Short mmCIF file of C-alpha atoms in Angstrom, two decimals:
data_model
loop_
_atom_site.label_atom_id
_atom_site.label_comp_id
_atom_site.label_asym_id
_atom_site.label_seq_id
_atom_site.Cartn_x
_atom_site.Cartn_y
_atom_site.Cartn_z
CA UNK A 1 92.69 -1.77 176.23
CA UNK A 2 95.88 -3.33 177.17
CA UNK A 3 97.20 -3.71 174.02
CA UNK A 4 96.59 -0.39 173.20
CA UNK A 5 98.29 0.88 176.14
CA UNK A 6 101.68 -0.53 175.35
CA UNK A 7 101.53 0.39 171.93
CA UNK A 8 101.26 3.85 173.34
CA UNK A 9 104.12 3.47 175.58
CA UNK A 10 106.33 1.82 172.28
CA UNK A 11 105.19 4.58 170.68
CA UNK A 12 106.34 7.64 173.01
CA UNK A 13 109.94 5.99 173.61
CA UNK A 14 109.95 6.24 170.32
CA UNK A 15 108.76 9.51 169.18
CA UNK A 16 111.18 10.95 172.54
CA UNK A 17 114.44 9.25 170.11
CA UNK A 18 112.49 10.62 166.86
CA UNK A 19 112.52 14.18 168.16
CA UNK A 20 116.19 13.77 168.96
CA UNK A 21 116.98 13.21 165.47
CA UNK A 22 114.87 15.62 163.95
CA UNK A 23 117.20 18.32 166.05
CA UNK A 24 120.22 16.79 165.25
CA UNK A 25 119.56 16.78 161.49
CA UNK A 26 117.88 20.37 161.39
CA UNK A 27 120.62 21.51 163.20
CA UNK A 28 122.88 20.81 161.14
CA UNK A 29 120.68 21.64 157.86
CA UNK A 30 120.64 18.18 156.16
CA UNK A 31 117.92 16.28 154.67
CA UNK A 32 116.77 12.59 155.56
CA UNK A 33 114.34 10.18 153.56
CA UNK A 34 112.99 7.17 154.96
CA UNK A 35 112.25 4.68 152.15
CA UNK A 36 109.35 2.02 152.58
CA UNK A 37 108.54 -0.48 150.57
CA UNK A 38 107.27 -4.57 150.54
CA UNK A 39 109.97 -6.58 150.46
CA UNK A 40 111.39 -6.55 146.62
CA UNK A 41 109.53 -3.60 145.34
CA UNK A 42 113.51 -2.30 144.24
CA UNK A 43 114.41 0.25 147.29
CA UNK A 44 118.53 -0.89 147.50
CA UNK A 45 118.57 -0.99 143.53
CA UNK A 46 116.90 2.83 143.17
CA UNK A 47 119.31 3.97 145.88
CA UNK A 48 122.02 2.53 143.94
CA UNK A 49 121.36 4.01 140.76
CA UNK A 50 120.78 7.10 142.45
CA UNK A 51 124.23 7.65 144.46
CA UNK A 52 126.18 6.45 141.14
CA UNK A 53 123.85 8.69 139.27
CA UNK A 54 123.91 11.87 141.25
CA UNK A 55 127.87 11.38 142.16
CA UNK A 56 129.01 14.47 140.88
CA UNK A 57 125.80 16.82 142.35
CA UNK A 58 124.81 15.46 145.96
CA UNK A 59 126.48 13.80 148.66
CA UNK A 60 124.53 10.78 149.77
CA UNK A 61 124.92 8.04 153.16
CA UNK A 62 122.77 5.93 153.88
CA UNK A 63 121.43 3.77 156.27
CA UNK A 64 120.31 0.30 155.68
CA UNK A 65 117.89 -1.65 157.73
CA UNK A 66 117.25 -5.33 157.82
CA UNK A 67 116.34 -8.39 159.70
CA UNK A 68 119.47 -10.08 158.85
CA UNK A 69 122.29 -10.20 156.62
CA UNK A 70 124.05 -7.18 154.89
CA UNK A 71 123.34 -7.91 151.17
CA UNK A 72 121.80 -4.78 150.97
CA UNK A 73 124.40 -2.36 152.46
CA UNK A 74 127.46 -4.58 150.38
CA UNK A 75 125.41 -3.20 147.42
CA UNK A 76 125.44 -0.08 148.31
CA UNK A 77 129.01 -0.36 149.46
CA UNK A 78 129.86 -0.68 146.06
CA UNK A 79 128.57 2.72 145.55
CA UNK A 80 131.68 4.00 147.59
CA UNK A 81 128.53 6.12 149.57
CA UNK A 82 129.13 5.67 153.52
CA UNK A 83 126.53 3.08 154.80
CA UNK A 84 125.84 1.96 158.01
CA UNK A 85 123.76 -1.32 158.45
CA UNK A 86 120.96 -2.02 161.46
CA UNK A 87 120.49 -5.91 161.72
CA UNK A 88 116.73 -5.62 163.43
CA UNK A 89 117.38 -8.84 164.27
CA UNK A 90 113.52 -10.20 163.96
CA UNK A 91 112.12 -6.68 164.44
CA UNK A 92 109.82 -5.86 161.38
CA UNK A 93 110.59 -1.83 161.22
CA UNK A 94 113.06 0.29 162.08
CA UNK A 95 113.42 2.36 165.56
CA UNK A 96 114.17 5.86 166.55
CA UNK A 97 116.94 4.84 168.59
CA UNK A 98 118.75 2.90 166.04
CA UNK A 99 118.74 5.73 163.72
CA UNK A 100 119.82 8.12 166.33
CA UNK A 101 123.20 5.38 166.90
CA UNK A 102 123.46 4.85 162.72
CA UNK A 103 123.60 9.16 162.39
CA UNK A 104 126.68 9.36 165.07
CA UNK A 105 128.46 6.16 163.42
CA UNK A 106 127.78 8.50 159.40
CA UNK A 107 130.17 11.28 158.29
CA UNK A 108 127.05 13.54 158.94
CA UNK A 109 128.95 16.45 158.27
CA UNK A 110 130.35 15.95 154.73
CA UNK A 111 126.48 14.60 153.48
CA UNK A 112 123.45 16.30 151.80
CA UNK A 113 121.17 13.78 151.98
CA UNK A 114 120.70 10.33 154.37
CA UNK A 115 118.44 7.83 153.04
CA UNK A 116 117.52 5.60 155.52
CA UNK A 117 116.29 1.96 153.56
CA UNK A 118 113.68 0.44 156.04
CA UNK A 119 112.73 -2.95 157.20
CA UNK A 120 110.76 -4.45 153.92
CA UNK A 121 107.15 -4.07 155.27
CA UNK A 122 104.62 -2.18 153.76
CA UNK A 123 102.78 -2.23 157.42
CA UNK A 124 104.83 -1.94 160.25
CA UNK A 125 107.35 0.79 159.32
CA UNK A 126 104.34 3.68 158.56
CA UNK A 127 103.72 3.57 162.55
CA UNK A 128 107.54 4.76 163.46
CA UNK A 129 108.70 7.74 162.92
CA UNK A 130 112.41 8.10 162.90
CA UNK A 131 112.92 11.68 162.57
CA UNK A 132 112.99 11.86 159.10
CA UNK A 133 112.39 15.04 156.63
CA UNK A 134 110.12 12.51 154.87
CA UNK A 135 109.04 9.23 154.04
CA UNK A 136 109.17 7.64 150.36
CA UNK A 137 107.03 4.95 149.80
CA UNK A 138 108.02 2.31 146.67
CA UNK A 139 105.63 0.57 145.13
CA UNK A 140 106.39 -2.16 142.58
CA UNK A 141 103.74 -2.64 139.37
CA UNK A 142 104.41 -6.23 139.71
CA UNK A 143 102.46 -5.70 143.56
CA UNK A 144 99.35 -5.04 141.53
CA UNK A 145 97.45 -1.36 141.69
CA UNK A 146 95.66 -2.38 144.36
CA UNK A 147 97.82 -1.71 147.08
CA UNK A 148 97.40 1.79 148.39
CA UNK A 149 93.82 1.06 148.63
CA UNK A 150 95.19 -2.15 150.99
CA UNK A 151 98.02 -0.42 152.46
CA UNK A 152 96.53 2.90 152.86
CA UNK A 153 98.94 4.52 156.03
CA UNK A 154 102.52 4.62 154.35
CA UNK A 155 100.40 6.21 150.89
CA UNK A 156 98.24 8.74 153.25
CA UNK A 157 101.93 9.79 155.41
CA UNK A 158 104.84 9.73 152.34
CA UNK A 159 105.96 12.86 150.23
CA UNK A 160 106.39 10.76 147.78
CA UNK A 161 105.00 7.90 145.74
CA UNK A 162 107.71 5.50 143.22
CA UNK A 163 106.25 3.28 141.07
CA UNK A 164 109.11 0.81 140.05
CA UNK A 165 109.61 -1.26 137.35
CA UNK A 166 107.87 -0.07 134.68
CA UNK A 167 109.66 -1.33 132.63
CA UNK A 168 107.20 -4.80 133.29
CA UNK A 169 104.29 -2.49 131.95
CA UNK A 170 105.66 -2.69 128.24
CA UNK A 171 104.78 -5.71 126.56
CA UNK A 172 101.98 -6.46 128.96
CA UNK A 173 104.29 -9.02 131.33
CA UNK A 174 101.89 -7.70 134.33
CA UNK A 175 98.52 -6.55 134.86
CA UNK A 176 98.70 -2.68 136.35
CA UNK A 177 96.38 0.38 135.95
CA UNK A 178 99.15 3.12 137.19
CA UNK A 179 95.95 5.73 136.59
CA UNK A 180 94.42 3.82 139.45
CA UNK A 181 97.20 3.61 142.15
CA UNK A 182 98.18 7.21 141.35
CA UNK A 183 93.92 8.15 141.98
CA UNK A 184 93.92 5.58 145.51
CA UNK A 185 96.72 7.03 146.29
CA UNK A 186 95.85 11.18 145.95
CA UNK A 187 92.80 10.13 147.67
CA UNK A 188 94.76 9.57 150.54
CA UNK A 189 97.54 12.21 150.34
CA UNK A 190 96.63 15.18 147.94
CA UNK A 191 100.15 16.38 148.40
CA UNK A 192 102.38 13.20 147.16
CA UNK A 193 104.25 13.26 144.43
CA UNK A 194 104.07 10.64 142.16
CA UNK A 195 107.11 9.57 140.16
CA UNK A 196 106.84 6.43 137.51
CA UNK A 197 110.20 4.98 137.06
CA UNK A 198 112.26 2.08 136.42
CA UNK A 199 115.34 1.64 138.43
CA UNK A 200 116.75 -1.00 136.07
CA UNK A 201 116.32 0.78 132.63
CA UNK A 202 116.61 4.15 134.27
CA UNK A 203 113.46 5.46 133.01
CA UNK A 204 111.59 8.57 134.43
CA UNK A 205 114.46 8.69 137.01
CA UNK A 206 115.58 12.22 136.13
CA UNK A 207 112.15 13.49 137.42
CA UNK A 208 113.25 11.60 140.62
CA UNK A 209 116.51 13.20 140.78
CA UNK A 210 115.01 17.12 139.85
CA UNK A 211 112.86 16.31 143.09
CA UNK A 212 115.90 15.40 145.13
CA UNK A 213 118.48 18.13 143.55
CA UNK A 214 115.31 20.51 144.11
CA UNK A 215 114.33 19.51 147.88
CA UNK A 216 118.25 19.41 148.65
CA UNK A 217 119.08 22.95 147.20
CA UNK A 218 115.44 24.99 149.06
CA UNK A 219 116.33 22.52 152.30
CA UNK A 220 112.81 21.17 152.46
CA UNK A 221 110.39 19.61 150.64
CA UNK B 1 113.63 -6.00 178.60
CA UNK B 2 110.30 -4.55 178.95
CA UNK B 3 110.08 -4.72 175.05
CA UNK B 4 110.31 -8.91 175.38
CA UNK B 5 108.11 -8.63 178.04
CA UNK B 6 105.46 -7.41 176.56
CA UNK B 7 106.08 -9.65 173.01
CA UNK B 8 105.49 -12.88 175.51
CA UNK B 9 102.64 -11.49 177.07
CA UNK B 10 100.86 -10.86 173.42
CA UNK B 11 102.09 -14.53 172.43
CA UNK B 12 100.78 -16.36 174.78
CA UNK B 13 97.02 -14.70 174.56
CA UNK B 14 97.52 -15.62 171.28
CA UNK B 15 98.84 -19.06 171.44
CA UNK B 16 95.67 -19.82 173.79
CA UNK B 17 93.35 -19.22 170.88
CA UNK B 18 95.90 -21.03 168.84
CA UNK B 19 95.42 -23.90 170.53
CA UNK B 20 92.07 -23.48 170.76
CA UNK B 21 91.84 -23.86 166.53
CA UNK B 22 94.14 -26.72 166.31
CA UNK B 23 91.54 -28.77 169.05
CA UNK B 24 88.57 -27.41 166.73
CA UNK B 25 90.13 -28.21 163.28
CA UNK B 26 91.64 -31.57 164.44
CA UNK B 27 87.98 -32.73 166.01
CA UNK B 28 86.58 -31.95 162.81
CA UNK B 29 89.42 -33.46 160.92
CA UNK B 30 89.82 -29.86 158.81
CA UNK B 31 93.35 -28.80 156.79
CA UNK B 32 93.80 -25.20 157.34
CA UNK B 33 96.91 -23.55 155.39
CA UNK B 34 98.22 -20.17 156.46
CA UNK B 35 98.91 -18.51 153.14
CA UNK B 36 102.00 -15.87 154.52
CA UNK B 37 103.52 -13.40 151.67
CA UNK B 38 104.71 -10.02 151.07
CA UNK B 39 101.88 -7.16 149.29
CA UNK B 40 101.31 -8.37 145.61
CA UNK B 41 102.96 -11.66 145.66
CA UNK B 42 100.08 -13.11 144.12
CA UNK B 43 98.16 -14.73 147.36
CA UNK B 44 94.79 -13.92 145.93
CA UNK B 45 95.33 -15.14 142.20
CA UNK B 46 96.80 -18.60 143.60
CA UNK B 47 93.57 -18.79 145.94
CA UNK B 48 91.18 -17.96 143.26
CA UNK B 49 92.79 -19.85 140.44
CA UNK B 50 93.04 -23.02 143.06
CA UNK B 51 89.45 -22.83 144.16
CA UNK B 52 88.20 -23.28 140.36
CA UNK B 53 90.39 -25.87 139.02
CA UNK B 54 89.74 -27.86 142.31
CA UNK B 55 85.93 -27.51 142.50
CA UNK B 56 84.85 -30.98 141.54
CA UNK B 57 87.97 -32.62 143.78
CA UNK B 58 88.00 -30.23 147.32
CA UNK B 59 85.39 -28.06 148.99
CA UNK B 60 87.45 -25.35 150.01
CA UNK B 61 86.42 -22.42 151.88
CA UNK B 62 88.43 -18.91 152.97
CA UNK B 63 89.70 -16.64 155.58
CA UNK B 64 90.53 -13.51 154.22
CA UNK B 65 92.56 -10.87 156.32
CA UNK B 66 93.24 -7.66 155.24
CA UNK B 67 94.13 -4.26 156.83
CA UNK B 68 91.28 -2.69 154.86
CA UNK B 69 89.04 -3.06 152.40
CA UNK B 70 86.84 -6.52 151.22
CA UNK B 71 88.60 -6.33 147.79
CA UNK B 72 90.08 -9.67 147.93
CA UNK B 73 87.15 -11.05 149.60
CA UNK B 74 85.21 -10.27 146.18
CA UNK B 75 87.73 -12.10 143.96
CA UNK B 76 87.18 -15.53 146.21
CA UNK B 77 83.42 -14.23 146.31
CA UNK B 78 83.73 -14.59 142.62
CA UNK B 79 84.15 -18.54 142.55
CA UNK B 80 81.52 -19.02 144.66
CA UNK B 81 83.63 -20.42 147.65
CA UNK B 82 82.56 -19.59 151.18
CA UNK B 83 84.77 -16.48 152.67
CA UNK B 84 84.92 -14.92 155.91
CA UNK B 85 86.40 -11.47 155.49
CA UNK B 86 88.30 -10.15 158.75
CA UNK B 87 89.78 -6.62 158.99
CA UNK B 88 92.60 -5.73 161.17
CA UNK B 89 91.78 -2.09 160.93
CA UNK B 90 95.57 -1.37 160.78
CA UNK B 91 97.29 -4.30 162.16
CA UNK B 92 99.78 -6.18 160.45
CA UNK B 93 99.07 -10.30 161.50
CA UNK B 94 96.22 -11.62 161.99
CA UNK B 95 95.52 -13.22 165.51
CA UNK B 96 94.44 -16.84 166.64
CA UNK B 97 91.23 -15.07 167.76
CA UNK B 98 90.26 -13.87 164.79
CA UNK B 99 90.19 -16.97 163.25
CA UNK B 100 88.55 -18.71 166.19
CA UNK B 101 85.71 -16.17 165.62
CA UNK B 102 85.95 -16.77 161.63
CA UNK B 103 85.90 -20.18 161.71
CA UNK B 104 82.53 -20.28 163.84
CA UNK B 105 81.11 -18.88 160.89
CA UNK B 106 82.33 -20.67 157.77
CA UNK B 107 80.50 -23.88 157.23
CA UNK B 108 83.29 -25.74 158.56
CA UNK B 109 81.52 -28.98 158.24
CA UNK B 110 81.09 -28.55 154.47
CA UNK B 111 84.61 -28.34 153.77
CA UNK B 112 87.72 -30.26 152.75
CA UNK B 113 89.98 -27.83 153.15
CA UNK B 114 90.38 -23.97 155.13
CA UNK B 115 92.84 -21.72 153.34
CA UNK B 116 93.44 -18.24 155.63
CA UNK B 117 94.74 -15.34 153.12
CA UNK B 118 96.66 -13.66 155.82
CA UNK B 119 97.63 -9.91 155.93
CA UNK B 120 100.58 -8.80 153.01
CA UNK B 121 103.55 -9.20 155.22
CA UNK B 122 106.59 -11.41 155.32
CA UNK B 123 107.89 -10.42 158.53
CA UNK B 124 104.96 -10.20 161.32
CA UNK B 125 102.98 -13.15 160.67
CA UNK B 126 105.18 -15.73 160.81
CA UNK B 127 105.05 -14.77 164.78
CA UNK B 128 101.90 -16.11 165.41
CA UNK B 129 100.75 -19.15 164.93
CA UNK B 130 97.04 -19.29 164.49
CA UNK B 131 96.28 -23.20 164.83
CA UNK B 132 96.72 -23.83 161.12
CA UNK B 133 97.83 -27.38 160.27
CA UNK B 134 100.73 -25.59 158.21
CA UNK B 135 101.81 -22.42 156.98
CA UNK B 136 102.54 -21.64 153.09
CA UNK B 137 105.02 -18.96 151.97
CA UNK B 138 104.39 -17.34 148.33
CA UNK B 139 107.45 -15.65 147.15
CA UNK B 140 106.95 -13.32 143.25
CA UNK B 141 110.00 -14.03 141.13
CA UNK B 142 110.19 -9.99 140.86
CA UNK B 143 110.45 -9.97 144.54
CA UNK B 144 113.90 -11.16 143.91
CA UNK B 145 116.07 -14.11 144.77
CA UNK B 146 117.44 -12.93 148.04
CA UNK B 147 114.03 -13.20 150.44
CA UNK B 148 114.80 -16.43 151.52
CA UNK B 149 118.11 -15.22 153.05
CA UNK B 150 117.26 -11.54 154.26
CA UNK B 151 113.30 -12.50 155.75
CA UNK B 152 114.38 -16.16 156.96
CA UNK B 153 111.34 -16.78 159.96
CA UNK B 154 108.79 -17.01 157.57
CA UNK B 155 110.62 -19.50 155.42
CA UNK B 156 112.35 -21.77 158.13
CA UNK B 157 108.46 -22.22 159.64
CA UNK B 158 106.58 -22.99 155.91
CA UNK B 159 105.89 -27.03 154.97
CA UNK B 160 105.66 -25.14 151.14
CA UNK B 161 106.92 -22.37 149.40
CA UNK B 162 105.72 -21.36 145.91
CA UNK B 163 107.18 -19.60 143.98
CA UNK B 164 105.12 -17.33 141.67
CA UNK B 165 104.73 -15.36 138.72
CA UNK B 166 107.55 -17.61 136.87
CA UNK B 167 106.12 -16.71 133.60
CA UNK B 168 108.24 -13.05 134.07
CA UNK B 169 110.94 -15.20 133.83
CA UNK B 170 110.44 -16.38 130.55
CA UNK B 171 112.28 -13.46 128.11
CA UNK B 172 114.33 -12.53 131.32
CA UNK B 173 111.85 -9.66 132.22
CA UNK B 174 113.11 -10.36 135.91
CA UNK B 175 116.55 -11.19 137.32
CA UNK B 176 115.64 -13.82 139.81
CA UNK B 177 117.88 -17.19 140.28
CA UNK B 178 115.23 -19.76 141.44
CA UNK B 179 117.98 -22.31 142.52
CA UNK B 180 119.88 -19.56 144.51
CA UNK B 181 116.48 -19.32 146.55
CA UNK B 182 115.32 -22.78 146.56
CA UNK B 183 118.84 -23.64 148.26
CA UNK B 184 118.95 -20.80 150.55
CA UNK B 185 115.12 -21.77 151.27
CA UNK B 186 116.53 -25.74 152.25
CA UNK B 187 119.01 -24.40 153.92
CA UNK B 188 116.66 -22.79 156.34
CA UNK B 189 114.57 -25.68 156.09
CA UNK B 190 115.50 -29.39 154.87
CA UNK B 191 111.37 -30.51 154.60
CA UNK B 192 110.13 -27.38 152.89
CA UNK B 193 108.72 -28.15 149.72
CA UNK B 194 109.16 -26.19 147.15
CA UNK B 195 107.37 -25.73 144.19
CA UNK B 196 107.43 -22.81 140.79
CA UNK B 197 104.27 -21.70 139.80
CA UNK B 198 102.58 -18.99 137.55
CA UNK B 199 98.89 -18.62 138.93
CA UNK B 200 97.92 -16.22 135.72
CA UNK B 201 99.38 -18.60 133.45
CA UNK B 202 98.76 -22.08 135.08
CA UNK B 203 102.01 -23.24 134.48
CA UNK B 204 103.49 -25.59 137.69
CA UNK B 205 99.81 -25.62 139.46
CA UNK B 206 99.47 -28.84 139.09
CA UNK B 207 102.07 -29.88 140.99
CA UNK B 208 100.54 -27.67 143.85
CA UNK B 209 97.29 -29.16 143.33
CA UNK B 210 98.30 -32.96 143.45
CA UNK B 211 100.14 -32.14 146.60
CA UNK B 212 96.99 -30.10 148.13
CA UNK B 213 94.93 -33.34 147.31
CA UNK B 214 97.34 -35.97 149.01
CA UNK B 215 97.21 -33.47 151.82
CA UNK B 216 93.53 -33.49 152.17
CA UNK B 217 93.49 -37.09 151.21
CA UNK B 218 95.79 -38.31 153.77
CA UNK B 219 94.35 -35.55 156.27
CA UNK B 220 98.14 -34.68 157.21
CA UNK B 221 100.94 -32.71 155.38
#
């Protein structure tokens, strides 16, 4: 009972932060993605691709979250996109509250879209909302097909479902039924989108970016 | 400050049971390995593939923690080793008193050797210990090279980390620099040892397997 107590109290602070930025961003008409993956599954390469790719059409910042270290956002920073890292410093998802700090510190005004790269945890994140316009989950085909059946919260809560690096699939290098994750996953979320792609060849990725350019343009999703 | 609070309070519950396991296994003169990875680094396929190829030499019997689902519980099921199969019904470690319950029911006696699969996460389990006599990290070469650095708890606290599914690397399917993370591994951690594996292939497992004997042999990592 205890334990469920203080997750309930984690949870609140939270949420209070989480409504903040949900106010702040609607206000001001822009669009925010959380993107959660397992550590590896490609989320800093597919945002990379997709700033240099959609240059010309959307204005992207993003904000990068991880235990330690800024490999991720010095990748991105080669983008030329703004970035603003959050060293969790142990903490295995992001918070609320550092997102509401990160969104003051971004040249909010100027964007179209803020992807926010969690934590690399295919658990923790699902249970903290930021105040995001949506969540993105990644799933690599060399995690196995198994996984939203494992995983099942960040499948049953994202708009959307990547499956990266398909580019394993041809030749046979790993063993994935993409029939079955996309069927787990619908079973849990009859609304998410499901977009195969490879972030290093750069196949299926202009589905990706139509959904973006789309959700960007209407201002929702 | 309430946050920390609250993380010591959960530790300590936790390091009672803990403690608990290490008096039970140590009694009994038991090895108990705490296999810690991200989602679909391959925990299951090392376990499985171990557990045949070391039938005649080590009785070896399984913990298996997942969020949901029994799935990998089938594919140890499948070699005929003993498995306990533990839920977490949404959390992302498992605790010291879950295996304190498990291990009352795996024929404890009857075994050489207790591996626990624990929950797909490379952050949150390295937090608690659980009484094992050592943990083991897994690490997928399509994870990337950079874990080591950007997760480092999990690998500063492992006696071993394998690294697995080398046979992508083979035709450069993946871009992963295995000395980049062996020395960023050491660096974290002079004693780890470290060793490159493909569980679907076989290749490297027999280096793992001579040091799992010696292990069991000399009852001490």
């Amino acid at each position: 009972m205890k334990k469920i107590d203080v997750g309930k109290k984690i949870l609140s602070e939270n949420e209070k932060y989480a409504f903040e930025n949900i106010l702040f961003l609607t206000e001001r008409k822009k669009l925010c993605l959380n993107i959660i993956s397992s550590p590896g599954s490609g989320k800093t390469t597919i945002l990379a691709r997709t700033i240099n790719e959609l240059k010309d059409k959307i204005k992207i910042g993003v904000i990068e979250g991880d235990i330690q270290t800024d490999i991720d956002a010095e990748r991105i920073r080669a983008t030329k996109a703004p970035v603003i890292q959050i060293n969790t410093e142990g903490a295995c998802h992001l918070s609320a509250a550092q997102i509401s700090a990160a969104l003051k510190e971004l040249p909010v005004d100027d964007l179209d879209l803020i992807f926010i790269e969690n934590v690399g945890n295919l658990v923790c994140p699902s249970a903290f909302d930021l105040g995001e316009s949506g969540k993105i989950v990644v799933l690599s085909v060399a995690e196995g097909d198994d996984k939203p059946a494992k995983y099942p919260a960040i499948f049953a809560k994202s708009k959307v479902m990547l499956i990266n690096k398909i580019d394993l699939l041809d030749g046979g290098h790993v063993d994935f039924d993409i029939d079955r994750a996309k069927a787990d996953a619908r079973r849990l979320n009859k609304e998410i989108k499901i977009f195969p792609i490879s972030a290093k060849t750069g196949e299926g990725m202009a589905n990706w970016y139509d959904w973006l350019i789309s959700s960007v343009n209407k201002n929702i999703f």
